Coordinates of N, CA, C and O in Angstrom, one line a residue:
X12 N 39.4 -2.8 51.2 CA 40.0 -3.6 50.2 C 40.1 -2.9 48.9 O 39.1 -2.3 48.4
X13 N 41.3 -2.8 48.3 CA 41.5 -2.0 47.1 C 41.4 -2.9 45.9 O 41.0 -2.3 44.8
X14 N 41.7 -4.1 45.9 CA 41.6 -4.9 44.7 C 41.2 -6.4 45.1 O 41.7 -6.9 46.1
X15 N 40.4 -6.9 44.3 CA 39.9 -8.3 44.5 C 40.0 -8.9 43.1 O 39.4 -8.4 42.1
X16 N 40.6 -10.1 43.0 CA 40.7 -10.7 41.7 C 40.6 -12.2 41.8 O 40.8 -12.8 42.9
X17 N 40.4 -12.9 40.7 CA 40.4 -14.3 40.6 C 41.2 -14.7 39.3 O 41.3 -14.0 38.4
X18 N 41.8 -15.9 39.4 CA 42.5 -16.4 38.3 C 41.8 -17.7 37.8 O 41.6 -18.6 38.6
X19 N 41.5 -17.7 36.5 CA 40.9 -18.9 35.9 C 42.0 -19.6 35.2 O 42.6 -19.1 34.3
X20 N 42.2 -20.8 35.5 CA 43.2 -21.7 34.8 C 42.4 -22.3 33.6 O 41.8 -23.4 33.8
X21 N 42.4 -21.6 32.5 CA 41.6 -21.9 31.4 C 41.8 -23.3 30.8 O 40.9 -24.0 30.4
X22 N 43.0 -23.8 30.9 CA 43.3 -25.1 30.4 C 42.6 -26.2 31.3 O 42.1 -27.2 30.8
X23 N 42.7 -26.0 32.6 CA 42.0 -26.9 33.5 C 40.5 -26.9 33.3 O 39.8 -27.8 33.7
X24 N 40.0 -25.8 32.8 CA 38.5 -25.6 32.6 C 38.1 -26.2 31.3 O 36.9 -26.0 30.9
X25 N 39.0 -26.7 30.5 CA 38.6 -27.3 29.2 C 38.9 -26.4 28.0 O 38.6 -26.8 26.9
X26 N 39.4 -25.2 28.2 CA 39.7 -24.3 27.1 C 41.2 -24.4 26.8 O 42.0 -23.7 27.2
X27 N 41.4 -25.4 25.9 CA 42.8 -25.8 25.6 C 43.4 -25.1 24.4 O 44.6 -25.2 24.1
X28 N 42.6 -24.3 23.7 CA 43.0 -23.6 22.5 C 42.9 -22.1 22.7 O 42.0 -21.7 23.4
X29 N 43.9 -21.4 22.2 CA 43.8 -20.0 22.2 C 44.5 -19.4 21.0 O 45.4 -20.0 20.5
X30 N 44.0 -18.3 20.5 CA 44.6 -17.7 19.3 C 44.6 -16.2 19.5 O 43.6 -15.6 20.0
X31 N 45.7 -15.6 19.1 CA 45.8 -14.1 19.2 C 45.4 -13.7 17.8 O 46.1 -14.0 16.8
X32 N 44.2 -13.0 17.7 CA 43.8 -12.4 16.4 C 44.5 -11.1 16.3 O 44.4 -10.3 17.2
X33 N 45.2 -10.9 15.2 CA 45.9 -9.6 15.0 C 45.3 -8.9 13.8 O 45.1 -9.6 12.8
X34 N 44.9 -7.7 14.0 CA 44.1 -7.0 13.0 C 44.7 -5.7 12.5 O 45.4 -5.0 13.2
X35 N 44.5 -5.4 11.2 CA 44.9 -4.1 10.6 C 43.6 -3.3 10.6 O 42.7 -3.6 9.9
X36 N 43.6 -2.3 11.5 CA 42.4 -1.5 11.7 C 42.7 0.0 11.3 O 43.7 0.5 11.9
X37 N 41.9 0.6 10.5 CA 42.1 2.0 10.2 C 42.1 2.8 11.5 O 41.3 2.5 12.4
X38 N 43.0 3.7 11.7 CA 43.1 4.5 12.9 C 41.8 5.1 13.4 O 41.5 5.0 14.6
X39 N 41.0 5.6 12.5 CA 39.7 6.2 12.9 C 38.7 5.2 13.4 O 37.7 5.6 13.9
X40 N 38.9 3.9 13.2 CA 38.0 2.9 13.6 C 38.4 2.1 14.8 O 37.8 1.2 15.3
X41 N 39.6 2.4 15.4 CA 40.2 1.6 16.5 C 39.2 1.5 17.7 O 39.0 0.4 18.2
X42 N 38.7 2.6 18.1 CA 37.8 2.6 19.3 C 36.6 1.8 19.0 O 36.2 0.9 19.8
X43 N 35.9 2.0 17.9 CA 34.7 1.3 17.5 C 35.0 -0.2 17.4 O 34.3 -1.0 18.0
X44 N 36.0 -0.6 16.7 CA 36.3 -2.0 16.5 C 36.8 -2.7 17.8 O 36.4 -3.8 18.1
X45 N 37.6 -2.0 18.6 CA 38.0 -2.5 19.8 C 36.9 -2.8 20.8 O 36.9 -3.8 21.4
X46 N 35.9 -1.9 20.8 CA 34.7 -2.2 21.7 C 33.9 -3.4 21.2 O 33.4 -4.2 22.0
X47 N 33.8 -3.5 19.8 CA 33.0 -4.7 19.3 C 33.7 -6.0 19.7 O 33.1 -6.9 20.1
X48 N 35.0 -6.0 19.5 CA 35.8 -7.2 19.8 C 35.8 -7.6 21.2 O 35.6 -8.7 21.6
X49 N 35.9 -6.5 22.1 CA 35.9 -6.8 23.5 C 34.6 -7.3 24.1 O 34.6 -7.9 25.1
X50 N 33.5 -7.2 23.3 CA 32.2 -7.7 23.8 C 32.1 -9.2 23.6 O 31.1 -9.8 24.1
X51 N 32.9 -9.8 22.8 CA 32.8 -11.2 22.6 C 33.2 -12.0 23.9 O 34.3 -11.7 24.4
X52 N 32.4 -12.9 24.3 CA 32.7 -13.7 25.5 C 34.0 -14.4 25.4 O 34.7 -14.6 26.4
X53 N 34.4 -14.9 24.3 CA 35.6 -15.7 24.1 C 36.9 -14.9 24.1 O 38.0 -15.4 24.1
X54 N 36.7 -13.6 24.1 CA 37.9 -12.7 24.0 C 38.2 -12.2 25.5 O 37.4 -11.7 26.2
X55 N 39.5 -12.5 25.9 CA 39.9 -12.2 27.2 C 40.7 -10.9 27.2 O 40.8 -10.2 28.2
X56 N 41.4 -10.6 26.1 CA 42.2 -9.4 26.0 C 42.0 -8.7 24.6 O 41.9 -9.4 23.6
X57 N 41.9 -7.4 24.6 CA 41.8 -6.7 23.4 C 42.6 -5.4 23.6 O 42.2 -4.6 24.4
X58 N 43.6 -5.2 22.8 CA 44.4 -3.9 23.0 C 45.1 -3.5 21.7 O 45.4 -4.3 20.8
X59 N 45.4 -2.2 21.7 CA 46.1 -1.6 20.6 C 47.6 -1.7 20.8 O 48.1 -1.6 21.9
X60 N 48.3 -2.0 19.7 CA 49.7 -2.1 19.7 C 50.3 -1.3 18.6 O 49.7 -1.0 17.6
X61 N 51.6 -0.9 18.8 CA 52.3 -0.2 17.7 C 52.5 -1.1 16.5 O 52.6 -2.3 16.6
X62 N 52.6 -0.5 15.3 CA 52.9 -1.2 14.1 C 54.4 -1.0 13.8 O 55.0 0.0 14.3
X63 N 54.9 -1.9 12.9 CA 56.3 -1.8 12.5 C 56.4 -2.0 11.0 O 56.8 -3.1 10.5
X64 N 55.9 -1.0 10.2 CA 55.9 -1.1 8.8 C 57.3 -1.3 8.2 O 58.3 -0.9 8.9
X65 N 57.5 -2.0 7.1 CA 56.4 -2.5 6.3 C 56.0 -3.9 6.6 O 55.1 -4.5 6.0
X66 N 56.7 -4.6 7.6 CA 56.5 -6.0 7.8 C 55.4 -6.3 8.8 O 54.9 -7.5 8.8
X67 N 55.1 -5.4 9.7 CA 54.1 -5.7 10.8 C 53.1 -4.6 10.9 O 53.4 -3.6 11.6
X68 N 52.0 -4.7 10.2 CA 51.0 -3.6 10.2 C 49.8 -3.8 11.1 O 48.9 -3.0 11.0
X69 N 49.9 -4.9 11.9 CA 48.7 -5.2 12.7 C 48.8 -4.3 14.0 O 49.7 -4.2 14.7
X70 N 47.6 -3.6 14.2 CA 47.6 -2.6 15.3 C 46.6 -2.9 16.4 O 46.5 -2.2 17.4
X71 N 45.8 -4.0 16.2 CA 44.8 -4.3 17.3 C 44.9 -5.8 17.5 O 44.9 -6.6 16.6
X72 N 45.1 -6.2 18.8 CA 45.3 -7.6 19.1 C 44.1 -8.1 20.0 O 43.6 -7.3 20.8
X73 N 43.7 -9.3 19.8 CA 42.6 -9.9 20.6 C 42.9 -11.3 20.9 O 43.1 -12.1 20.0
X74 N 42.9 -11.7 22.2 CA 43.2 -13.1 22.6 C 41.8 -13.8 22.7 O 40.9 -13.4 23.5
X75 N 41.7 -14.9 21.9 CA 40.5 -15.7 21.9 C 40.8 -17.0 22.5 O 41.8 -17.7 22.2
X76 N 39.9 -17.5 23.4 CA 40.0 -18.8 24.0 C 38.9 -19.7 23.5 O 37.7 -19.3 23.4
X77 N 39.2 -21.0 23.3 CA 38.1 -22.0 22.9 C 38.5 -23.3 23.3 O 39.7 -23.6 23.7
X78 N 37.6 -24.3 23.1 CA 38.0 -25.7 23.5 C 38.8 -26.3 22.3 O 39.5 -27.2 22.6
X79 N 38.6 -25.8 21.1 CA 39.4 -26.3 20.0 C 39.9 -25.1 19.1 O 39.4 -24.0 19.3
X80 N 40.8 -25.4 18.3 CA 41.3 -24.3 17.4 C 40.2 -23.9 16.4 O 40.1 -22.7 16.1
X81 N 39.3 -24.8 16.1 CA 38.1 -24.5 15.3 C 37.2 -23.4 16.0 O 36.7 -22.6 15.3
X82 N 37.1 -23.6 17.3 CA 36.3 -22.6 18.0 C 36.9 -21.2 17.9 O 36.2 -20.2 17.7
X83 N 38.2 -21.1 18.0 CA 38.9 -19.8 17.9 C 38.7 -19.3 16.5 O 38.4 -18.1 16.4
X84 N 38.8 -20.1 15.5 CA 38.7 -19.7 14.2 C 37.3 -19.1 13.9 O 37.1 -18.1 13.3
X85 N 36.3 -19.8 14.5 CA 34.9 -19.4 14.3 C 34.7 -18.0 14.9 O 34.0 -17.1 14.3
X86 N 35.2 -17.7 16.1 CA 35.1 -16.4 16.7 C 35.8 -15.3 15.9 O 35.2 -14.3 15.6
X87 N 37.0 -15.6 15.4 CA 37.7 -14.6 14.6 C 37.0 -14.4 13.3 O 37.0 -13.2 12.9
X88 N 36.5 -15.4 12.7 CA 35.7 -15.2 11.4 C 34.5 -14.3 11.7 O 34.1 -13.5 10.9
X89 N 33.8 -14.6 12.8 CA 32.6 -13.8 13.2 C 33.0 -12.3 13.4 O 32.3 -11.4 13.0
X90 N 34.1 -12.1 14.1 CA 34.6 -10.7 14.3 C 34.8 -10.1 13.0 O 34.5 -8.9 12.7
X91 N 35.5 -10.8 12.1 CA 35.8 -10.2 10.7 C 34.5 -9.8 10.0 O 34.4 -8.8 9.4
X92 N 33.5 -10.7 10.1 CA 32.2 -10.4 9.4 C 31.5 -9.2 10.0 O 31.0 -8.4 9.3
X93 N 31.5 -9.2 11.4 CA 30.8 -8.1 12.1 C 31.5 -6.7 11.9 O 30.8 -5.7 11.8
X94 N 32.8 -6.7 11.8 CA 33.5 -5.5 11.7 C 33.8 -5.1 10.2 O 34.2 -3.9 10.0
X95 N 33.7 -6.0 9.3 CA 34.1 -5.8 8.0 C 35.6 -5.8 7.7 O 36.1 -5.4 6.7
X96 N 36.4 -6.2 8.7 CA 37.8 -6.3 8.6 C 38.3 -7.6 8.0 O 38.0 -8.6 8.5
X97 N 39.0 -7.5 6.9 CA 39.5 -8.7 6.2 C 41.0 -8.9 6.4 O 41.5 -10.0 6.1
X98 N 41.7 -7.9 6.8 CA 43.1 -8.0 7.0 C 43.5 -8.4 8.5 O 43.6 -7.5 9.3
X99 N 43.6 -9.7 8.7 CA 43.9 -10.2 10.0 C 44.6 -11.5 9.9 O 44.5 -12.2 8.8
X100 N 45.2 -12.0 10.9 CA 45.8 -13.3 10.9 C 45.6 -13.8 12.4 O 45.3 -13.1 13.3
X101 N 45.9 -15.1 12.5 CA 45.8 -15.8 13.8 C 47.1 -16.4 14.2 O 47.8 -17.0 13.4
X102 N 47.5 -16.1 15.5 CA 48.7 -16.6 16.0 C 48.3 -17.6 17.1 O 47.7 -17.2 18.1
X103 N 48.6 -18.9 17.0 CA 48.3 -19.9 17.9 C 49.4 -20.1 18.9 O 50.6 -20.2 18.5
X104 N 49.0 -20.3 20.2 CA 50.0 -20.6 21.2 C 50.5 -22.0 21.0 O 49.7 -22.9 20.7
X105 N 51.8 -22.2 21.2 CA 52.3 -23.6 21.0 C 52.8 -24.1 22.4 O 52.9 -25.3 22.5
X106 N 53.1 -23.2 23.3 CA 53.5 -23.7 24.6 C 53.1 -22.6 25.7 O 53.2 -21.4 25.4
X107 N 52.7 -23.1 26.8 CA 52.3 -22.2 27.9 C 53.4 -22.3 29.0 O 53.6 -23.4 29.5
X108 N 54.0 -21.2 29.3 CA 55.0 -21.2 30.3 C 54.3 -20.9 31.7 O 53.2 -20.3 31.7
X109 N 55.0 -21.2 32.7 CA 54.4 -21.0 34.1 C 54.1 -19.5 34.3 O 54.9 -18.6 33.9
X110 N 52.9 -19.2 34.8 CA 52.5 -17.9 35.1 C 52.6 -17.7 36.6 O 52.1 -18.5 37.3
X111 N 53.2 -16.6 37.0 CA 53.2 -16.3 38.5 C 52.8 -14.9 38.7 O 53.2 -14.0 37.8
X112 N 52.1 -14.6 39.7 CA 51.7 -13.2 40.0 C 52.9 -12.5 40.6 O 53.7 -13.0 41.4
X113 N 53.1 -11.3 40.2 CA 54.2 -10.4 40.7 C 53.9 -10.1 42.1 O 52.8 -9.8 42.5
X114 N 54.9 -10.2 43.0 CA 54.8 -9.9 44.4 C 55.7 -8.7 44.7 O 56.9 -8.8 44.5
X115 N 55.0 -7.7 45.2 CA 55.8 -6.4 45.5 C 55.9 -6.3 47.0 O 55.0 -6.6 47.7
X116 N 57.1 -5.9 47.4 CA 57.4 -5.5 48.8 C 57.0 -6.6 49.8 O 56.3 -6.4 50.7
X117 N 57.5 -7.9 49.5 CA 57.2 -9.0 50.4 C 58.1 -8.9 51.6 O 59.2 -8.4 51.5
X118 N 57.7 -9.5 52.7 CA 58.6 -9.4 53.9 C 59.9 -10.1 53.6 O 60.0 -11.1 53.0
X119 N 61.0 -9.5 54.1 CA 62.3 -10.0 53.9 C 63.0 -9.6 52.6 O 64.1 -9.9 52.4
X120 N 62.2 -9.0 51.7 CA 62.8 -8.6 50.4 C 63.2 -7.1 50.6 O 62.4 -6.3 50.9
X121 N 64.5 -6.8 50.3 CA 65.0 -5.4 50.5 C 64.3 -4.5 49.4 O 64.1 -5.0 48.3
X122 N 64.1 -3.3 49.8 CA 63.5 -2.3 48.9 C 64.6 -1.8 47.9 O 65.8 -1.7 48.3
X123 N 64.2 -1.5 46.7 CA 65.2 -0.9 45.8 C 65.7 0.4 46.4 O 65.0 1.1 47.1
X124 N 67.0 0.7 46.1 CA 67.6 1.9 46.7 C 66.8 3.2 46.4 O 66.7 4.1 47.3
X125 N 66.2 3.3 45.3 CA 65.4 4.5 44.9 C 64.1 4.6 45.8 O 63.6 5.7 46.0
X126 N 63.6 3.5 46.3 CA 62.4 3.6 47.2 C 62.8 3.7 48.6 O 62.1 4.3 49.4
X127 N 63.9 3.0 49.0 CA 64.2 2.9 50.4 C 64.8 4.2 51.0 O 64.9 4.4 52.2
X128 N 65.1 5.2 50.2 CA 65.7 6.4 50.7 C 64.6 7.4 51.0 O 63.6 7.6 50.6

């Protein structure tokens, strides 16, 4: 077996709030701060993204899940205190669209020309 995974439907488990914390992190601190944020149990994703100055300077993203928006705010404030980062904002989800797992090479589906040759 090469891969084994599980999907938690967080809304069904009572975690109805989530916030993407977006951070402005000095380049030399990205690895350090990323590891600190990733250790929080409420954080499901933490990753570096490109910036688009002058309007979008946030380079580290962290998805936080909680039962309420206040729970998410508490986690993000805690991260700010622990890392010393004050330049961040929170983006709250307003709608969740259907998520489906990508299915590759299923029976009956023709292969793309570049693979089938």
